[in-house]
Amino acid sequence: MHGLEFDVAHLLAGSLVLASFMMLYQDRLSALLNVYAAHAIVLALSVTWQAFVQHAPHLYVTASIALVFKAIVIPVALHRIIVRLGIHREIETTFGVGLTMIGGIGLVALSMVVMLRVTPTADALAREDLAFALSVVLLGLLIMVTRRNAVSQVVGFMSLENGLVLAATGAKGMPLVVEISVAFSVLIAFIVIGIFLFRIRERFDSVDVQALDRFRGERR
Amino acid sequence: MIAPALILVAVLLALAPAGMALSGIARGPAILYGACLMVATALCAIALSSLLDPAHPVSSITLPIGLPWIGAQFRIDPLAAFFLAVVNFGGAAASLFALGYGAHETSPGRVLPFYPAYLAGMNVVVLASDAFSFLVAWEFMSLSSWALVVSHHREAENVRAGYVYLLMASFGTLALLLAFGVLAGASGHYDFDSIRAARPVGQMASLVMLLALLGAGSKAGLVPLHAWLPLAHPAAPSHVSALMSGVMTKVAVYGFVRIVFDLLGPSEWWWSMLLLAVGGPSAAMGVLYALMQRDIKRVLAYSTIENIGIVFAGLGLALAFKAEGMDLVAALAFTAALLHVFNHAVFKSLLFFGAGSVLNATGARDMEKLGGLIHRMPQTAFALLVGCVAISALPPFNGFVSEWLTFQAILLSPQLPAWGLKLIIPAVGGLLALAAALAAACFVKLYGVSFLGRARTALAAEAQETDRFSLAAMFVLAALCLAAGIFPAFFIDALDGVSKSMVGTSMPHQASLAWLTIVPIAEGRSSYNGLLVFAFGLLSGSIASLAIHRLASDRVRRAPAWDCGYPDPDVAIQYTASSFSQPIRRVFGTLLFSVREIGEMPPPGSSRPARLTVEMHDLIWETLYAPIGSAISFATERVNVLQFLTIRRYLALVFSALVLLLLVLAL
């Protein structure tokens, strides 16, 4: 493993984690979507670098899928959705930013400890990659848990999926079919969730999931 | 021999969907049961031919179904052949009985599809030679019999029986699943050959044995795992009750023998003590419960628990003697247990058929509503009498032979070097003797109250003799009870191969002895000649009846009987089922059922009738099952909150579970 290859891969994966942190404290929806687009671009770069390093041309396909769908199509579509829903200026009240950030740091530390402990025999690049990927997945889950708005929960889910793709490309030899099917499943999930957003909105005049809970007669 | 057997099982499976189509047709039940009868008879023939052919004891096949990398393995060895014969003999008899009985079925669509499936399930359990096929077939058998138990689902009692049965069956399958998991070990080979090659030892082997006892014992109905049995067996249609009691409990015994005698290696010293300590009390408790019942089918179901107790006690003896190297006695005890398996399958089926005929003729299962049926249904009464005598272990019928052989093994226990066994085996012998005596009382009560005396209700007074198919089934079984009783040597010799393959040796050859005597150990010690007993009984009985008819007045007079001071001989003054068992209830009841009898006499001068209230408790249910049930419902009510969380809380729950698991991994 050349020093440069490792360093660049490390840098890109680290930037992905950083982008996840940026998403964690964005309380405005349109800003959140922009950060998500940046997240996807970093992912595409990281996958391209892996393709180059591993001499695996099929990973270029994965990278372009990530770039086209996740960095362009989905953010644009979500932007249009929130504009049509009229919530693009909405400010979400999340938990305190400091608290969430500390939780996120804890999660990153946890995933480092876990991954470095359970994969001592693996390739160094794959190890680092997996540790960062797990951090991105956990941060995605944290975003989903701390948000009330359905759109931001969708974004959390998408960033979680980016973490999965990062893990998959870090491990050598994943077939292209799996990548494509994952990409399609995300697209379909996106479509379904988009439709649901409008249905929820139609029914409750809001995409705040609290409204659903109120409808179910739950106390908060 | 395995290929034709599997083809026939496939035919049974194919009959299940055919049953759905046939249930709409008037002659549908007859066609289906006729087909089942033929298939079961053919399977029984296959089983007997491989049991009696010592040249080709084992035949196996691997089919590419089931788990993709293992396939399904099937095998007939002597043990499987014996149980296959029992299963299919019972199946054939039940199908013959159902040719007549099934015509009375009110909702054939709920019985016909499941009946052949149930038969097929039991066959596959016996034929399976890998853990996966075994467990699938076991669960298939449980579920199809559950469907038959709740076939008359309008009665709340049946639904409850089905519920309890389903729970206990799941519990039993879980235990067996774990047992096979331990047997497979870390290498994870699930076929029986690999398990035999790498047997677990020490505590793992003991764990397997305990799990097998729980799993098979709950299906067989060992006390205290029996709770479902007296509920479920009577709830099914009578021919299915016969199969469940007579055959399915035997499939459970097969599962236990297969795991403990075949798949596990040499036993630990305490296994036999555990088996004996479970078997003996099961026998005694089963028959005591049976004595307290008034419902004919429930009496029969409880009596099944008694007989299973005897079988397990026999298996325990076999393990004990085997562990001490007394192979010949081990073979004796093992053969006795297997012979009792066969005998019980025969007479319990016969008795359930009789109960079904009575139920059809009168619509009543409660003995207190019957009476005097010997006049209305003389042939059923005769066949049932044979069954009652056989199950009471009276010579010259078959029940006596197997219990006598068990006692022969018990009487050899002083030769055992282990002190614990020396103490426990005579105690178990006492319990078995008690159970045999109480069983006789129980069946005197069943027969006397239902068939003798005078009819207690109009239904019983107008009962009609049952149809010829049912009678044929009962008489075939009754004849077999007698045949196995007076020619036991042939039946014992047929079990030689099984005994050889499971305990290493077999009993000495019996059929070659003079006058068909059976000598389990040595001539000087004990011998039994069923033919002689039969001939003597027949002769002395004939002479006595001849003498009475010749020497006493041969004129039949009809005169008012002495009325014991009752001017109004009402049918209600006859002995009732409860009054017959009252002395026994007084002796054992206070301790075992915490019986309280409250007699309430009216004051002098009052015309109010006196009342006797009997309060009984099923202590096993109340101390074991009820607390578990309430603990589970308490816990589920607490956990129920989780059903009504918000989406974010669900996400948070998943998230925190993930983080927690990662933390466990990290620390």
PDB file of N, CA, C and O in Angstrom, chain B residues 131-193:
ATOM      1  N   ALA B 131     -31.777 -34.649  11.226  1.00  0.00           N
ATOM      2  CA  ALA B 131     -32.503 -33.874  12.224  1.00  0.00           C
ATOM      3  C   ALA B 131     -33.512 -32.935  11.574  1.00  0.00           C
ATOM      4  O   ALA B 131     -34.611 -32.740  12.089  1.00  0.00           O
ATOM      5  N   PHE B 132     -33.141 -32.390  10.415  1.00  0.00           N
ATOM      6  CA  PHE B 132     -34.037 -31.417   9.783  1.00  0.00           C
ATOM      7  C   PHE B 132     -35.349 -32.078   9.363  1.00  0.00           C
ATOM      8  O   PHE B 132     -36.425 -31.606   9.720  1.00  0.00           O
ATOM      9  N   SER B 133     -35.267 -33.191   8.628  1.00  0.00           N
ATOM     10  CA  SER B 133     -36.499 -33.867   8.209  1.00  0.00           C
ATOM     11  C   SER B 133     -37.284 -34.332   9.426  1.00  0.00           C
ATOM     12  O   SER B 133     -38.515 -34.254   9.445  1.00  0.00           O
ATOM     13  N   PHE B 134     -36.549 -34.817  10.432  1.00  0.00           N
ATOM     14  CA  PHE B 134     -37.229 -35.302  11.634  1.00  0.00           C
ATOM     15  C   PHE B 134     -38.062 -34.188  12.262  1.00  0.00           C
ATOM     16  O   PHE B 134     -39.240 -34.360  12.563  1.00  0.00           O
ATOM     17  N   LEU B 135     -37.440 -33.025  12.434  1.00  0.00           N
ATOM     18  CA  LEU B 135     -38.146 -31.932  13.120  1.00  0.00           C
ATOM     19  C   LEU B 135     -39.281 -31.394  12.276  1.00  0.00           C
ATOM     20  O   LEU B 135     -40.364 -31.080  12.796  1.00  0.00           O
ATOM     21  N   VAL B 136     -39.057 -31.287  10.951  1.00  0.00           N
ATOM     22  CA  VAL B 136     -40.140 -30.798  10.090  1.00  0.00           C
ATOM     23  C   VAL B 136     -41.321 -31.750  10.162  1.00  0.00           C
ATOM     24  O   VAL B 136     -42.470 -31.342  10.330  1.00  0.00           O
ATOM     25  N   ALA B 137     -41.024 -33.058  10.079  1.00  0.00           N
ATOM     26  CA  ALA B 137     -42.109 -34.035  10.128  1.00  0.00           C
ATOM     27  C   ALA B 137     -42.787 -34.015  11.484  1.00  0.00           C
ATOM     28  O   ALA B 137     -44.019 -34.120  11.585  1.00  0.00           O
ATOM     29  N   TRP B 138     -42.005 -33.839  12.523  1.00  0.00           N
ATOM     30  CA  TRP B 138     -42.546 -33.795  13.896  1.00  0.00           C
ATOM     31  C   TRP B 138     -43.535 -32.634  14.021  1.00  0.00           C
ATOM     32  O   TRP B 138     -44.636 -32.786  14.545  1.00  0.00           O
ATOM     33  N   GLU B 139     -43.130 -31.482  13.521  1.00  0.00           N
ATOM     34  CA  GLU B 139     -43.994 -30.305  13.623  1.00  0.00           C
ATOM     35  C   GLU B 139     -45.213 -30.467  12.715  1.00  0.00           C
ATOM     36  O   GLU B 139     -46.315 -30.054  13.064  1.00  0.00           O
ATOM     37  N   PHE B 140     -45.000 -31.091  11.565  1.00  0.00           N
ATOM     38  CA  PHE B 140     -46.104 -31.353  10.643  1.00  0.00           C
ATOM     39  C   PHE B 140     -47.141 -32.241  11.323  1.00  0.00           C
ATOM     40  O   PHE B 140     -48.350 -31.975  11.269  1.00  0.00           O
ATOM     41  N   MET B 141     -46.645 -33.273  11.991  1.00  0.00           N
ATOM     42  CA  MET B 141     -47.527 -34.177  12.738  1.00  0.00           C
ATOM     43  C   MET B 141     -48.289 -33.415  13.814  1.00  0.00           C
ATOM     44  O   MET B 141     -49.512 -33.552  13.944  1.00  0.00           O
ATOM     45  N   SER B 142     -47.575 -32.545  14.561  1.00  0.00           N
ATOM     46  CA  SER B 142     -48.234 -31.791  15.635  1.00  0.00           C
ATOM     47  C   SER B 142     -49.307 -30.879  15.070  1.00  0.00           C
ATOM     48  O   SER B 142     -50.425 -30.825  15.581  1.00  0.00           O
ATOM     49  N   LEU B 143     -48.973 -30.181  13.988  1.00  0.00           N
ATOM     50  CA  LEU B 143     -49.920 -29.188  13.477  1.00  0.00           C
ATOM     51  C   LEU B 143     -51.133 -29.858  12.856  1.00  0.00           C
ATOM     52  O   LEU B 143     -52.266 -29.406  13.051  1.00  0.00           O
ATOM     53  N   SER B 144     -50.911 -30.966  12.106  1.00  0.00           N
ATOM     54  CA  SER B 144     -52.081 -31.596  11.494  1.00  0.00           C
ATOM     55  C   SER B 144     -52.959 -32.208  12.577  1.00  0.00           C
ATOM     56  O   SER B 144     -54.196 -32.168  12.461  1.00  0.00           O
ATOM     57  N   SER B 145     -52.348 -32.733  13.653  1.00  0.00           N
ATOM     58  CA  SER B 145     -53.208 -33.272  14.705  1.00  0.00           C
ATOM     59  C   SER B 145     -53.906 -32.143  15.446  1.00  0.00           C
ATOM     60  O   SER B 145     -55.047 -32.301  15.888  1.00  0.00           O
ATOM     61  N   TRP B 146     -53.246 -30.988  15.529  1.00  0.00           N
ATOM     62  CA  TRP B 146     -53.926 -29.841  16.150  1.00  0.00           C
ATOM     63  C   TRP B 146     -55.175 -29.468  15.350  1.00  0.00           C
ATOM     64  O   TRP B 146     -56.242 -29.205  15.911  1.00  0.00           O
ATOM     65  N   ALA B 147     -55.013 -29.472  14.013  1.00  0.00           N
ATOM     66  CA  ALA B 147     -56.165 -29.136  13.172  1.00  0.00           C
ATOM     67  C   ALA B 147     -57.300 -30.127  13.414  1.00  0.00           C
ATOM     68  O   ALA B 147     -58.482 -29.755  13.403  1.00  0.00           O
ATOM     69  N   LEU B 148     -56.944 -31.395  13.661  1.00  0.00           N
ATOM     70  CA  LEU B 148     -57.984 -32.390  13.910  1.00  0.00           C
ATOM     71  C   LEU B 148     -58.610 -32.196  15.289  1.00  0.00           C
ATOM     72  O   LEU B 148     -59.799 -32.441  15.479  1.00  0.00           O
ATOM     73  N   VAL B 149     -57.797 -31.744  16.258  1.00  0.00           N
ATOM     74  CA  VAL B 149     -58.334 -31.521  17.605  1.00  0.00           C
ATOM     75  C   VAL B 149     -59.383 -30.408  17.579  1.00  0.00           C
ATOM     76  O   VAL B 149     -60.420 -30.495  18.233  1.00  0.00           O
ATOM     77  N   VAL B 150     -59.103 -29.369  16.794  1.00  0.00           N
ATOM     78  CA  VAL B 150     -60.066 -28.252  16.773  1.00  0.00           C
ATOM     79  C   VAL B 150     -61.049 -28.387  15.611  1.00  0.00           C
ATOM     80  O   VAL B 150     -61.650 -27.416  15.197  1.00  0.00           O
ATOM     81  N   SER B 151     -61.226 -29.629  15.094  1.00  0.00           N
ATOM     82  CA  SER B 151     -62.146 -29.764  13.962  1.00  0.00           C
ATOM     83  C   SER B 151     -63.575 -29.437  14.381  1.00  0.00           C
ATOM     84  O   SER B 151     -64.339 -28.926  13.574  1.00  0.00           O
ATOM     85  N   HIS B 152     -63.917 -29.714  15.639  1.00  0.00           N
ATOM     86  CA  HIS B 152     -65.247 -29.293  16.111  1.00  0.00           C
ATOM     87  C   HIS B 152     -65.060 -28.036  16.942  1.00  0.00           C
ATOM     88  O   HIS B 152     -65.134 -28.054  18.156  1.00  0.00           O
ATOM     89  N   HIS B 153     -64.797 -26.946  16.237  1.00  0.00           N
ATOM     90  CA  HIS B 153     -64.320 -25.759  16.923  1.00  0.00           C
ATOM     91  C   HIS B 153     -65.428 -24.924  17.520  1.00  0.00           C
ATOM     92  O   HIS B 153     -65.182 -23.897  18.118  1.00  0.00           O
ATOM     93  N   ARG B 154     -66.669 -25.361  17.354  1.00  0.00           N
ATOM     94  CA  ARG B 154     -67.761 -24.572  17.938  1.00  0.00           C
ATOM     95  C   ARG B 154     -67.818 -24.769  19.448  1.00  0.00           C
ATOM     96  O   ARG B 154     -68.398 -23.959  20.144  1.00  0.00           O
ATOM     97  N   GLU B 155     -67.246 -25.875  19.923  1.00  0.00           N
ATOM     98  CA  GLU B 155     -67.289 -26.104  21.363  1.00  0.00           C
ATOM     99  C   GLU B 155     -66.086 -25.416  22.009  1.00  0.00           C
ATOM    100  O   GLU B 155     -64.936 -25.664  21.633  1.00  0.00           O
ATOM    101  N   ALA B 156     -66.398 -24.577  22.987  1.00  0.00           N
ATOM    102  CA  ALA B 156     -65.343 -23.775  23.612  1.00  0.00           C
ATOM    103  C   ALA B 156     -64.258 -24.671  24.215  1.00  0.00           C
ATOM    104  O   ALA B 156     -63.067 -24.346  24.186  1.00  0.00           O
ATOM    105  N   GLU B 157     -64.699 -25.825  24.736  1.00  0.00           N
ATOM    106  CA  GLU B 157     -63.760 -26.744  25.387  1.00  0.00           C
ATOM    107  C   GLU B 157     -62.699 -27.221  24.397  1.00  0.00           C
ATOM    108  O   GLU B 157     -61.516 -27.311  24.730  1.00  0.00           O
ATOM    109  N   ASN B 158     -63.142 -27.506  23.166  1.00  0.00           N
ATOM    110  CA  ASN B 158     -62.198 -27.992  22.154  1.00  0.00           C
ATOM    111  C   ASN B 158     -61.199 -26.915  21.771  1.00  0.00           C
ATOM    112  O   ASN B 158     -60.033 -27.197  21.524  1.00  0.00           O
ATOM    113  N   VAL B 159     -61.675 -25.678  21.709  1.00  0.00           N
ATOM    114  CA  VAL B 159     -60.768 -24.587  21.343  1.00  0.00           C
ATOM    115  C   VAL B 159     -59.697 -24.429  22.406  1.00  0.00           C
ATOM    116  O   VAL B 159     -58.510 -24.274  22.109  1.00  0.00           O
ATOM    117  N   ARG B 160     -60.109 -24.533  23.666  1.00  0.00           N
ATOM    118  CA  ARG B 160     -59.122 -24.430  24.743  1.00  0.00           C
ATOM    119  C   ARG B 160     -58.136 -25.594  24.670  1.00  0.00           C
ATOM    120  O   ARG B 160     -56.924 -25.414  24.805  1.00  0.00           O
ATOM    121  N   ALA B 161     -58.682 -26.800  24.405  1.00  0.00           N
ATOM    122  CA  ALA B 161     -57.807 -27.966  24.277  1.00  0.00           C
ATOM    123  C   ALA B 161     -56.783 -27.737  23.172  1.00  0.00           C
ATOM    124  O   ALA B 161     -55.594 -28.007  23.335  1.00  0.00           O
ATOM    125  N   GLY B 162     -57.263 -27.194  22.041  1.00  0.00           N
ATOM    126  CA  GLY B 162     -56.363 -26.946  20.923  1.00  0.00           C
ATOM    127  C   GLY B 162     -55.291 -25.940  21.286  1.00  0.00           C
ATOM    128  O   GLY B 162     -54.126 -26.102  20.927  1.00  0.00           O
ATOM    129  N   TYR B 163     -55.691 -24.928  22.051  1.00  0.00           N
ATOM    130  CA  TYR B 163     -54.729 -23.880  22.441  1.00  0.00           C
ATOM    131  C   TYR B 163     -53.630 -24.470  23.328  1.00  0.00           C
ATOM    132  O   TYR B 163     -52.435 -24.282  23.072  1.00  0.00           O
ATOM    133  N   VAL B 164     -54.057 -25.212  24.348  1.00  0.00           N
ATOM    134  CA  VAL B 164     -53.071 -25.802  25.264  1.00  0.00           C
ATOM    135  C   VAL B 164     -52.183 -26.772  24.505  1.00  0.00           C
ATOM    136  O   VAL B 164     -50.951 -26.813  24.695  1.00  0.00           O
ATOM    137  N   TYR B 165     -52.792 -27.538  23.590  1.00  0.00           N
ATOM    138  CA  TYR B 165     -52.018 -28.508  22.811  1.00  0.00           C
ATOM    139  C   TYR B 165     -50.967 -27.806  21.964  1.00  0.00           C
ATOM    140  O   TYR B 165     -49.806 -28.225  21.900  1.00  0.00           O
ATOM    141  N   LEU B 166     -51.395 -26.725  21.319  1.00  0.00           N
ATOM    142  CA  LEU B 166     -50.465 -26.007  20.439  1.00  0.00           C
ATOM    143  C   LEU B 166     -49.268 -25.489  21.239  1.00  0.00           C
ATOM    144  O   LEU B 166     -48.114 -25.595  20.812  1.00  0.00           O
ATOM    145  N   LEU B 167     -49.555 -24.935  22.433  1.00  0.00           N
ATOM    146  CA  LEU B 167     -48.467 -24.422  23.269  1.00  0.00           C
ATOM    147  C   LEU B 167     -47.508 -25.536  23.658  1.00  0.00           C
ATOM    148  O   LEU B 167     -46.285 -25.405  23.530  1.00  0.00           O
ATOM    149  N   MET B 168     -48.085 -26.659  24.129  1.00  0.00           N
ATOM    150  CA  MET B 168     -47.222 -27.732  24.609  1.00  0.00           C
ATOM    151  C   MET B 168     -46.456 -28.367  23.451  1.00  0.00           C
ATOM    152  O   MET B 168     -45.306 -28.772  23.615  1.00  0.00           O
ATOM    153  N   ALA B 169     -47.108 -28.456  22.278  1.00  0.00           N
ATOM    154  CA  ALA B 169     -46.422 -29.046  21.127  1.00  0.00           C
ATOM    155  C   ALA B 169     -45.257 -28.155  20.711  1.00  0.00           C
ATOM    156  O   ALA B 169     -44.165 -28.649  20.396  1.00  0.00           O
ATOM    157  N   SER B 170     -45.465 -26.832  20.750  1.00  0.00           N
ATOM    158  CA  SER B 170     -44.369 -25.929  20.392  1.00  0.00           C
ATOM    159  C   SER B 170     -43.230 -26.078  21.387  1.00  0.00           C
ATOM    160  O   SER B 170     -42.052 -26.106  21.009  1.00  0.00           O
ATOM    161  N   PHE B 171     -43.603 -26.187  22.661  1.00  0.00           N
ATOM    162  CA  PHE B 171     -42.578 -26.358  23.688  1.00  0.00           C
ATOM    163  C   PHE B 171     -41.775 -27.633  23.437  1.00  0.00           C
ATOM    164  O   PHE B 171     -40.539 -27.624  23.474  1.00  0.00           O
ATOM    165  N   GLY B 172     -42.485 -28.712  23.129  1.00  0.00           N
ATOM    166  CA  GLY B 172     -41.805 -29.981  22.888  1.00  0.00           C
ATOM    167  C   GLY B 172     -40.884 -29.905  21.690  1.00  0.00           C
ATOM    168  O   GLY B 172     -39.743 -30.369  21.731  1.00  0.00           O
ATOM    169  N   THR B 173     -41.373 -29.288  20.602  1.00  0.00           N
ATOM    170  CA  THR B 173     -40.531 -29.183  19.409  1.00  0.00           C
ATOM    171  C   THR B 173     -39.315 -28.323  19.693  1.00  0.00           C
ATOM    172  O   THR B 173     -38.213 -28.619  19.213  1.00  0.00           O
ATOM    173  N   LEU B 174     -39.514 -27.265  20.488  1.00  0.00           N
ATOM    174  CA  LEU B 174     -38.367 -26.407  20.847  1.00  0.00           C
ATOM    175  C   LEU B 174     -37.310 -27.225  21.571  1.00  0.00           C
ATOM    176  O   LEU B 174     -36.114 -27.145  21.260  1.00  0.00           O
ATOM    177  N   ALA B 175     -37.775 -28.045  22.537  1.00  0.00           N
ATOM    178  CA  ALA B 175     -36.818 -28.855  23.294  1.00  0.00           C
ATOM    179  C   ALA B 175     -36.070 -29.801  22.358  1.00  0.00           C
ATOM    180  O   ALA B 175     -34.845 -29.960  22.464  1.00  0.00           O
ATOM    181  N   LEU B 176     -36.805 -30.418  21.425  1.00  0.00           N
ATOM    182  CA  LEU B 176     -36.139 -31.349  20.499  1.00  0.00           C
ATOM    183  C   LEU B 176     -35.174 -30.614  19.578  1.00  0.00           C
ATOM    184  O   LEU B 176     -34.090 -31.112  19.265  1.00  0.00           O
ATOM    185  N   LEU B 177     -35.602 -29.416  19.163  1.00  0.00           N
ATOM    186  CA  LEU B 177     -34.732 -28.610  18.290  1.00  0.00           C
ATOM    187  C   LEU B 177     -33.402 -28.339  18.987  1.00  0.00           C
ATOM    188  O   LEU B 177     -32.323 -28.515  18.408  1.00  0.00           O
ATOM    189  N   LEU B 178     -33.496 -27.945  20.272  1.00  0.00           N
ATOM    190  CA  LEU B 178     -32.271 -27.679  21.024  1.00  0.00           C
ATOM    191  C   LEU B 178     -31.462 -28.961  21.194  1.00  0.00           C
ATOM    192  O   LEU B 178     -30.229 -28.949  21.095  1.00  0.00           O
ATOM    193  N   ALA B 179     -32.179 -30.075  21.434  1.00  0.00           N
ATOM    194  CA  ALA B 179     -31.478 -31.350  21.605  1.00  0.00           C
ATOM    195  C   ALA B 179     -30.668 -31.668  20.351  1.00  0.00           C
ATOM    196  O   ALA B 179     -29.486 -32.042  20.435  1.00  0.00           O
ATOM    197  N   PHE B 180     -31.283 -31.510  19.189  1.00  0.00           N
ATOM    198  CA  PHE B 180     -30.562 -31.808  17.954  1.00  0.00           C
ATOM    199  C   PHE B 180     -29.453 -30.784  17.717  1.00  0.00           C
ATOM    200  O   PHE B 180     -28.416 -31.128  17.152  1.00  0.00           O
ATOM    201  N   GLY B 181     -29.692 -29.552  18.147  1.00  0.00           N
ATOM    202  CA  GLY B 181     -28.644 -28.553  18.018  1.00  0.00           C
ATOM    203  C   GLY B 181     -27.399 -28.955  18.792  1.00  0.00           C
ATOM    204  O   GLY B 181     -26.280 -28.871  18.285  1.00  0.00           O
ATOM    205  N   VAL B 182     -27.619 -29.432  20.036  1.00  0.00           N
ATOM    206  CA  VAL B 182     -26.471 -29.869  20.832  1.00  0.00           C
ATOM    207  C   VAL B 182     -25.840 -31.104  20.214  1.00  0.00           C
ATOM    208  O   VAL B 182     -24.615 -31.245  20.171  1.00  0.00           O
ATOM    209  N   LEU B 183     -26.699 -32.001  19.706  1.00  0.00           N
ATOM    210  CA  LEU B 183     -26.172 -33.226  19.091  1.00  0.00           C
ATOM    211  C   LEU B 183     -25.298 -32.909  17.884  1.00  0.00           C
ATOM    212  O   LEU B 183     -24.253 -33.523  17.674  1.00  0.00           O
ATOM    213  N   ALA B 184     -25.757 -31.932  17.094  1.00  0.00           N
ATOM    214  CA  ALA B 184     -24.999 -31.594  15.894  1.00  0.00           C
ATOM    215  C   ALA B 184     -23.659 -30.983  16.271  1.00  0.00           C
ATOM    216  O   ALA B 184     -22.674 -31.141  15.557  1.00  0.00           O
ATOM    217  N   GLY B 185     -23.641 -30.299  17.405  1.00  0.00           N
ATOM    218  CA  GLY B 185     -22.377 -29.750  17.889  1.00  0.00           C
ATOM    219  C   GLY B 185     -21.883 -28.608  17.023  1.00  0.00           C
ATOM    220  O   GLY B 185     -22.618 -28.051  16.205  1.00  0.00           O
ATOM    221  N   ALA B 186     -20.621 -28.271  17.210  1.00  0.00           N
ATOM    222  CA  ALA B 186     -20.070 -27.122  16.503  1.00  0.00           C
ATOM    223  C   ALA B 186     -19.924 -27.404  15.011  1.00  0.00           C
ATOM    224  O   ALA B 186     -20.013 -26.503  14.189  1.00  0.00           O
ATOM    225  N   SER B 187     -19.719 -28.683  14.661  1.00  0.00           N
ATOM    226  CA  SER B 187     -19.520 -28.995  13.247  1.00  0.00           C
ATOM    227  C   SER B 187     -20.810 -28.862  12.469  1.00  0.00           C
ATOM    228  O   SER B 187     -20.793 -28.628  11.260  1.00  0.00           O
ATOM    229  N   GLY B 188     -21.959 -29.021  13.149  1.00  0.00           N
ATOM    230  CA  GLY B 188     -23.235 -28.787  12.502  1.00  0.00           C
ATOM    231  C   GLY B 188     -23.625 -29.835  11.483  1.00  0.00           C
ATOM    232  O   GLY B 188     -24.197 -29.524  10.449  1.00  0.00           O
ATOM    233  N   HIS B 189     -23.336 -31.099  11.772  1.00  0.00           N
ATOM    234  CA  HIS B 189     -23.815 -32.159  10.884  1.00  0.00           C
ATOM    235  C   HIS B 189     -25.145 -32.653  11.413  1.00  0.00           C
ATOM    236  O   HIS B 189     -25.218 -33.145  12.528  1.00  0.00           O
ATOM    237  N   TYR B 190     -26.156 -32.528  10.561  1.00  0.00           N
ATOM    238  CA  TYR B 190     -27.482 -32.836  11.068  1.00  0.00           C
ATOM    239  C   TYR B 190     -27.957 -34.226  10.690  1.00  0.00           C
ATOM    240  O   TYR B 190     -29.009 -34.639  11.117  1.00  0.00           O
ATOM    241  N   ASP B 191     -27.214 -34.948   9.853  1.00  0.00           N
ATOM    242  CA  ASP B 191     -27.698 -36.296   9.559  1.00  0.00           C
ATOM    243  C   ASP B 191     -27.261 -37.248  10.661  1.00  0.00           C
ATOM    244  O   ASP B 191     -26.230 -37.053  11.315  1.00  0.00           O
ATOM    245  N   PHE B 192     -28.103 -38.264  10.890  1.00  0.00           N
ATOM    246  CA  PHE B 192     -27.910 -39.120  12.059  1.00  0.00           C
ATOM    247  C   PHE B 192     -26.586 -39.867  11.999  1.00  0.00           C
ATOM    248  O   PHE B 192     -25.976 -40.126  13.034  1.00  0.00           O
ATOM    249  N   ASP B 193     -26.138 -40.211  10.800  1.00  0.00           N
ATOM    250  CA  ASP B 193     -24.879 -40.959  10.706  1.00  0.00           C
ATOM    251  C   ASP B 193     -23.713 -40.132  11.242  1.00  0.00           C
ATOM    252  O   ASP B 193     -22.882 -40.641  11.997  1.00  0.00           O
TER     253      ASP B 193
END
